[in-house]
PDB file of C-alpha atoms in Angstrom:
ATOM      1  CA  UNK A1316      56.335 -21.130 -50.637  1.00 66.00           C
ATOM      2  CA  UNK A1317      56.004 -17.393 -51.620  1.00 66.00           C
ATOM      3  CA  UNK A1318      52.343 -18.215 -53.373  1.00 73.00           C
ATOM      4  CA  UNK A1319      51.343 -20.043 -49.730  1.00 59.00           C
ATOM      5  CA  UNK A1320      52.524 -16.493 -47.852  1.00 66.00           C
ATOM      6  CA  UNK A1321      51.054 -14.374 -50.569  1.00 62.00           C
ATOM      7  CA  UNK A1322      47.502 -16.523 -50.812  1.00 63.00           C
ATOM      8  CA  UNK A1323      47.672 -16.628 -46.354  1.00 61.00           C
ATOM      9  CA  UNK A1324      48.300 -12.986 -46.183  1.00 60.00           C
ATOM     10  CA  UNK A1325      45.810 -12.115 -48.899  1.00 62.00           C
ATOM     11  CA  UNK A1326      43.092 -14.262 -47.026  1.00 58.00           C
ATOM     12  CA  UNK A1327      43.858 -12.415 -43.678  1.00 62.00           C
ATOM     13  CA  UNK A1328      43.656  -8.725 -45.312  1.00 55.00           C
ATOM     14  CA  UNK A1329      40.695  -9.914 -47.069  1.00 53.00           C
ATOM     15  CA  UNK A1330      38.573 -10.938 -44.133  1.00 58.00           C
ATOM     16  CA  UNK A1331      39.867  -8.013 -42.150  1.00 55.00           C
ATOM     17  CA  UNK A1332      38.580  -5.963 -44.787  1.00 56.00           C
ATOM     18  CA  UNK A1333      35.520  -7.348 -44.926  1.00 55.00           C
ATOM     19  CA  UNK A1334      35.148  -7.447 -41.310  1.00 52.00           C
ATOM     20  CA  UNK A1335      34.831  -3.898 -40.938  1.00 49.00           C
ATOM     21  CA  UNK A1336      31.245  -2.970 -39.758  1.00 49.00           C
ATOM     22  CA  UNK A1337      30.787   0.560 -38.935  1.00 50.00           C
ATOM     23  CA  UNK A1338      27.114   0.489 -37.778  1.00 50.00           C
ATOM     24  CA  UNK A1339      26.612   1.106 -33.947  1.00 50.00           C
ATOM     25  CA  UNK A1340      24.014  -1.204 -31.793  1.00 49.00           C
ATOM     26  CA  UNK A1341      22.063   2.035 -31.954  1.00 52.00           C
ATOM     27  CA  UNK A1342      22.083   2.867 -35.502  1.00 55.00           C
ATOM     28  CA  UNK A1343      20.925  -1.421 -36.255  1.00 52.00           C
ATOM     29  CA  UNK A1344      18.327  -1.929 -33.082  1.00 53.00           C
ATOM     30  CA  UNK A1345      17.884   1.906 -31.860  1.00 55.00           C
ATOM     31  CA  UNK A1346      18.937   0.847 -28.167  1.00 52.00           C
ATOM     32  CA  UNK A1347      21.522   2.931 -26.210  1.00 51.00           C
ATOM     33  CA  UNK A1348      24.772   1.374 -25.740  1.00 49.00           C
ATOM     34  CA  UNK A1349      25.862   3.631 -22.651  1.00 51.00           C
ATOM     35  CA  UNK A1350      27.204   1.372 -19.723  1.00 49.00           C
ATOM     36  CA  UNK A1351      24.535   1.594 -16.805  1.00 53.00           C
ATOM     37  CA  UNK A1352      24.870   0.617 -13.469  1.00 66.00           C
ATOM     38  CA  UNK A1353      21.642  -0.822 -12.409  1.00 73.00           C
ATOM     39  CA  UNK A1354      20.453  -1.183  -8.495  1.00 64.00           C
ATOM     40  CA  UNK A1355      18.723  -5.519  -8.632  1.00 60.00           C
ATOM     41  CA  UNK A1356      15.389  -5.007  -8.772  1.00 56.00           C
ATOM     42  CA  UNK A1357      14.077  -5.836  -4.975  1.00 55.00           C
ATOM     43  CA  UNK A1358      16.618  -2.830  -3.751  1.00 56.00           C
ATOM     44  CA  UNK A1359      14.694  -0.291  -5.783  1.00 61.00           C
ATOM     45  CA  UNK A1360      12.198   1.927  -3.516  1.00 65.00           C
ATOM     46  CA  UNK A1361      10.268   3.626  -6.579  1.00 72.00           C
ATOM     47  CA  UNK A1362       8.303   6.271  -5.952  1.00 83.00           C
ATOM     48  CA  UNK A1363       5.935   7.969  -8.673  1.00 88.00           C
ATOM     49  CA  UNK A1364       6.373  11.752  -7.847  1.00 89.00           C
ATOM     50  CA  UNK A1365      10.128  11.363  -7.424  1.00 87.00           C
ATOM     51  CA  UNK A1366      11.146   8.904 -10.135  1.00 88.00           C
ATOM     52  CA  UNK A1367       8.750   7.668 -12.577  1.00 91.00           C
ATOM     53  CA  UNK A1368       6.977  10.867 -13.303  1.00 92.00           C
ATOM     54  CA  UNK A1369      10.119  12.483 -14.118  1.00 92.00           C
ATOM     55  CA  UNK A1370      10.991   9.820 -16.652  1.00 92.00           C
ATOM     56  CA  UNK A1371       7.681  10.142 -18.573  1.00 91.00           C
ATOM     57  CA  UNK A1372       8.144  13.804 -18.790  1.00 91.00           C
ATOM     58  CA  UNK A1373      11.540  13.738 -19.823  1.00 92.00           C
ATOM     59  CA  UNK A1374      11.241  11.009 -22.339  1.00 91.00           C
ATOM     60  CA  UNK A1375       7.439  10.678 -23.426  1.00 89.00           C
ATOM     61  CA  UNK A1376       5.788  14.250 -22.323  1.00 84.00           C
ATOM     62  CA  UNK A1377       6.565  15.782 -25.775  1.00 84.00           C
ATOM     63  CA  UNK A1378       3.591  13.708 -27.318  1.00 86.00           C
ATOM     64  CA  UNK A1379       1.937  12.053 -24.211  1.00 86.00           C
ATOM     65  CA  UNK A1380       0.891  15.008 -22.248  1.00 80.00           C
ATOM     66  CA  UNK A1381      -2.763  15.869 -21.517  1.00 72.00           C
ATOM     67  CA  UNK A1382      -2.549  19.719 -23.673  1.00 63.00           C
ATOM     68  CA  UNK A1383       0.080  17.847 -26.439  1.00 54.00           C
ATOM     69  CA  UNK A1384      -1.104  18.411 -29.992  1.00 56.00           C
ATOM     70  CA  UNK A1385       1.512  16.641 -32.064  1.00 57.00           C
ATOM     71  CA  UNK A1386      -0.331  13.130 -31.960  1.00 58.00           C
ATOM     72  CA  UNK A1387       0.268  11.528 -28.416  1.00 62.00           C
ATOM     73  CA  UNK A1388      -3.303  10.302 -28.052  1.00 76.00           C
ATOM     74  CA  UNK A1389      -2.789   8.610 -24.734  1.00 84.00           C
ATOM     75  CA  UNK A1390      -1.694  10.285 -21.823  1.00 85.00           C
ATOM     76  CA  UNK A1391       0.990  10.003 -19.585  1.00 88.00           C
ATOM     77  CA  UNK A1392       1.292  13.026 -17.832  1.00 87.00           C
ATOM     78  CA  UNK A1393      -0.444  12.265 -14.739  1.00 91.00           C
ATOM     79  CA  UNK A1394      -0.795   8.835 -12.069  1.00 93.00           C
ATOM     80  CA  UNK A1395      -4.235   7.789 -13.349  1.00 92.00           C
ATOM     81  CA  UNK A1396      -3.040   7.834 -17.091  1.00 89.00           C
ATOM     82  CA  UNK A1397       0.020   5.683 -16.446  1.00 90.00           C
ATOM     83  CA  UNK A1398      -1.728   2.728 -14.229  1.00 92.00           C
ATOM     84  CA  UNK A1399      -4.312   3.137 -16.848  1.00 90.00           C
ATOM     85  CA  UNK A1400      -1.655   2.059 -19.664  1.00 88.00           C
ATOM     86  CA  UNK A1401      -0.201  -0.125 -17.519  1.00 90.00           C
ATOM     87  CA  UNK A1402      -2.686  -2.034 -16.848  1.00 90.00           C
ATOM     88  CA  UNK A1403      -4.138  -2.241 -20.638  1.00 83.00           C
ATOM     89  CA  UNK A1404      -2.538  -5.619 -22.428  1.00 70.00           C
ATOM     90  CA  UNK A1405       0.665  -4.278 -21.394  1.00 75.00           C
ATOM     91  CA  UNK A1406       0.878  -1.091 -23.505  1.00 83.00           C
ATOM     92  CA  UNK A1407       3.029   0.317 -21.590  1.00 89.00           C
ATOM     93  CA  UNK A1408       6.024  -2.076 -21.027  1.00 92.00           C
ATOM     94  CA  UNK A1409       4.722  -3.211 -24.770  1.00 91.00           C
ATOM     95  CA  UNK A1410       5.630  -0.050 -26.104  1.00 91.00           C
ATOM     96  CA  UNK A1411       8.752   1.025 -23.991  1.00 93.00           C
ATOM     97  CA  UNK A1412      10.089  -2.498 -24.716  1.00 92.00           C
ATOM     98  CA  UNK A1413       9.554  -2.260 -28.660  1.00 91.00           C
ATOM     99  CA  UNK A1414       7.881  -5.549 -28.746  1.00 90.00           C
ATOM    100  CA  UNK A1415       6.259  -6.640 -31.532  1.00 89.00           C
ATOM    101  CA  UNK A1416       2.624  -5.931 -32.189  1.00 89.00           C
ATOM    102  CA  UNK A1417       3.084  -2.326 -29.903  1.00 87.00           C
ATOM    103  CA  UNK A1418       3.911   1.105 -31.113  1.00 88.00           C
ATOM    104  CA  UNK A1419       7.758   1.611 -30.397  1.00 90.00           C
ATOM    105  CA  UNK A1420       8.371   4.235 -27.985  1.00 91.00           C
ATOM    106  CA  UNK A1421       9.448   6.639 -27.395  1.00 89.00           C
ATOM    107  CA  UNK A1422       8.696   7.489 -31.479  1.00 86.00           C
ATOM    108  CA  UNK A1423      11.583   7.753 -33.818  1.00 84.00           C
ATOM    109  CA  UNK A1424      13.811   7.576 -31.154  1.00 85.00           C
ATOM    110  CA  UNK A1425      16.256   5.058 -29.495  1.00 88.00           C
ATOM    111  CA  UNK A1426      15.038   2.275 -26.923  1.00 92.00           C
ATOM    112  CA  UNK A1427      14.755   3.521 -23.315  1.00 94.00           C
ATOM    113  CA  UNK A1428      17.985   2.295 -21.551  1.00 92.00           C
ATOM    114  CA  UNK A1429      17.788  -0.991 -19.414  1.00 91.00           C
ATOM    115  CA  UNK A1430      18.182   0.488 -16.343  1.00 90.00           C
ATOM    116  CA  UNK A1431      15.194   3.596 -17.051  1.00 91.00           C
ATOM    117  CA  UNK A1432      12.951   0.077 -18.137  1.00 93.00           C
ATOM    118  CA  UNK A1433      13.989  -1.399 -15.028  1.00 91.00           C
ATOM    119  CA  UNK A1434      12.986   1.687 -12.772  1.00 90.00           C
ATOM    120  CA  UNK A1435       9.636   1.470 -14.228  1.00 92.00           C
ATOM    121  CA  UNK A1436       8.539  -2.370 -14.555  1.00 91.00           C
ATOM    122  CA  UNK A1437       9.507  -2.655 -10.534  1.00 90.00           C
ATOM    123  CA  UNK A1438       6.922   0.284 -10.208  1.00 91.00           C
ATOM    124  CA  UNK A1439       4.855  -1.675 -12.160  1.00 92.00           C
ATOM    125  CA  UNK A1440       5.588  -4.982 -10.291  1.00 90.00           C
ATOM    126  CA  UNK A1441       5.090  -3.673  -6.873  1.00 90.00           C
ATOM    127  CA  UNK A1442       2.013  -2.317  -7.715  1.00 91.00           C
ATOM    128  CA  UNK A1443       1.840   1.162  -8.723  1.00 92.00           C
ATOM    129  CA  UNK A1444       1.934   3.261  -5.486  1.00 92.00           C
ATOM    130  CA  UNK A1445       1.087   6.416  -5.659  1.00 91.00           C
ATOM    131  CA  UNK A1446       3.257   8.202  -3.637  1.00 84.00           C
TER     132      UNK A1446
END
C-alpha cells in the first residue's frame, strides 16, 4: 500500500513539475495579453483625425512616416498613405494582423491589441472617411 501512495504521489509531483511553463502569450505569439474592453463594432464612430491617425503615429510613425530614415518605405503618416495601404491586397490589416505572407507589424514588436485592430478594420469597413 505504501509503494501505491509513494508511486501516486510521485506521479502527481512529477506532472506538476513538468507542468510548469513560464513563457507568457507574449513572449510565444508576441500578442498583448492586457484585458481590453472593446465597444461591438457597429457602435464605433471612427474618425481619422481623432482616432486612427493617432494610432499610426503612436505605434507605426517611428518607421512609417513620410521624413523616417530607418527603413519604413511605405507611409503612414498622412490619409492618402493609409487608404492607399488599405486598399493594396490588404497590406494593411495583412500586416497589423501578422498573417502569413505580410511583414509583421509593427516590427520586432508585439501584435497590436484586439481592440486597437478593431478601431481600425471598422474604419476600414465603413469606408475610410476622412474626417
Amino acid at each position: 500500500m505504501k509503494t501505491v501512495r509513494f508511486l501516486f504521489f510521485s506521479g502527481i509531483c512529477l506532472t506538476a513539475i513538468g507542468g510548469c511553463y513560464r513563457d507568457t502569450q507574449q513572449e510565444l505569439y508576441g500578442v498583448s495579453t492586457t484585458p481590453t474592453q472593446c465597444p461591438a463594432a457597429d457602435t464605433i464612430n471612427e474618425k481619422y483625425s481623432g482616432t486612427i491617425a493617432p494610432i499610426i503615429a503612436a505605434n507605426c510613425g517611428t518607421c512609417h512616416s513620410g521624413s523616417a530614415e530607418s527603413g519604413g518605405h511605405v507611409p503612414l503618416d498622412n490619409y492618402n498613405a493609409m487608404v492607399t495601404q488599405a486598399n493594396t491586397n490588404n497590406n494593411l490589416m495583412g500586416d497589423i494582423n501578422h498573417l502569413s505572407g505580410h511583414n509583421a507589424m509593427p516590427q520586432n514588436s508585439m501584435m497590436l491589441d484586439a481592440c486597437t485592430i478593431l478601431k481600425i478594420q471598422h474604419w476600414i469597413d465603413i469606408g475610410k472617411p476622412n474626417n
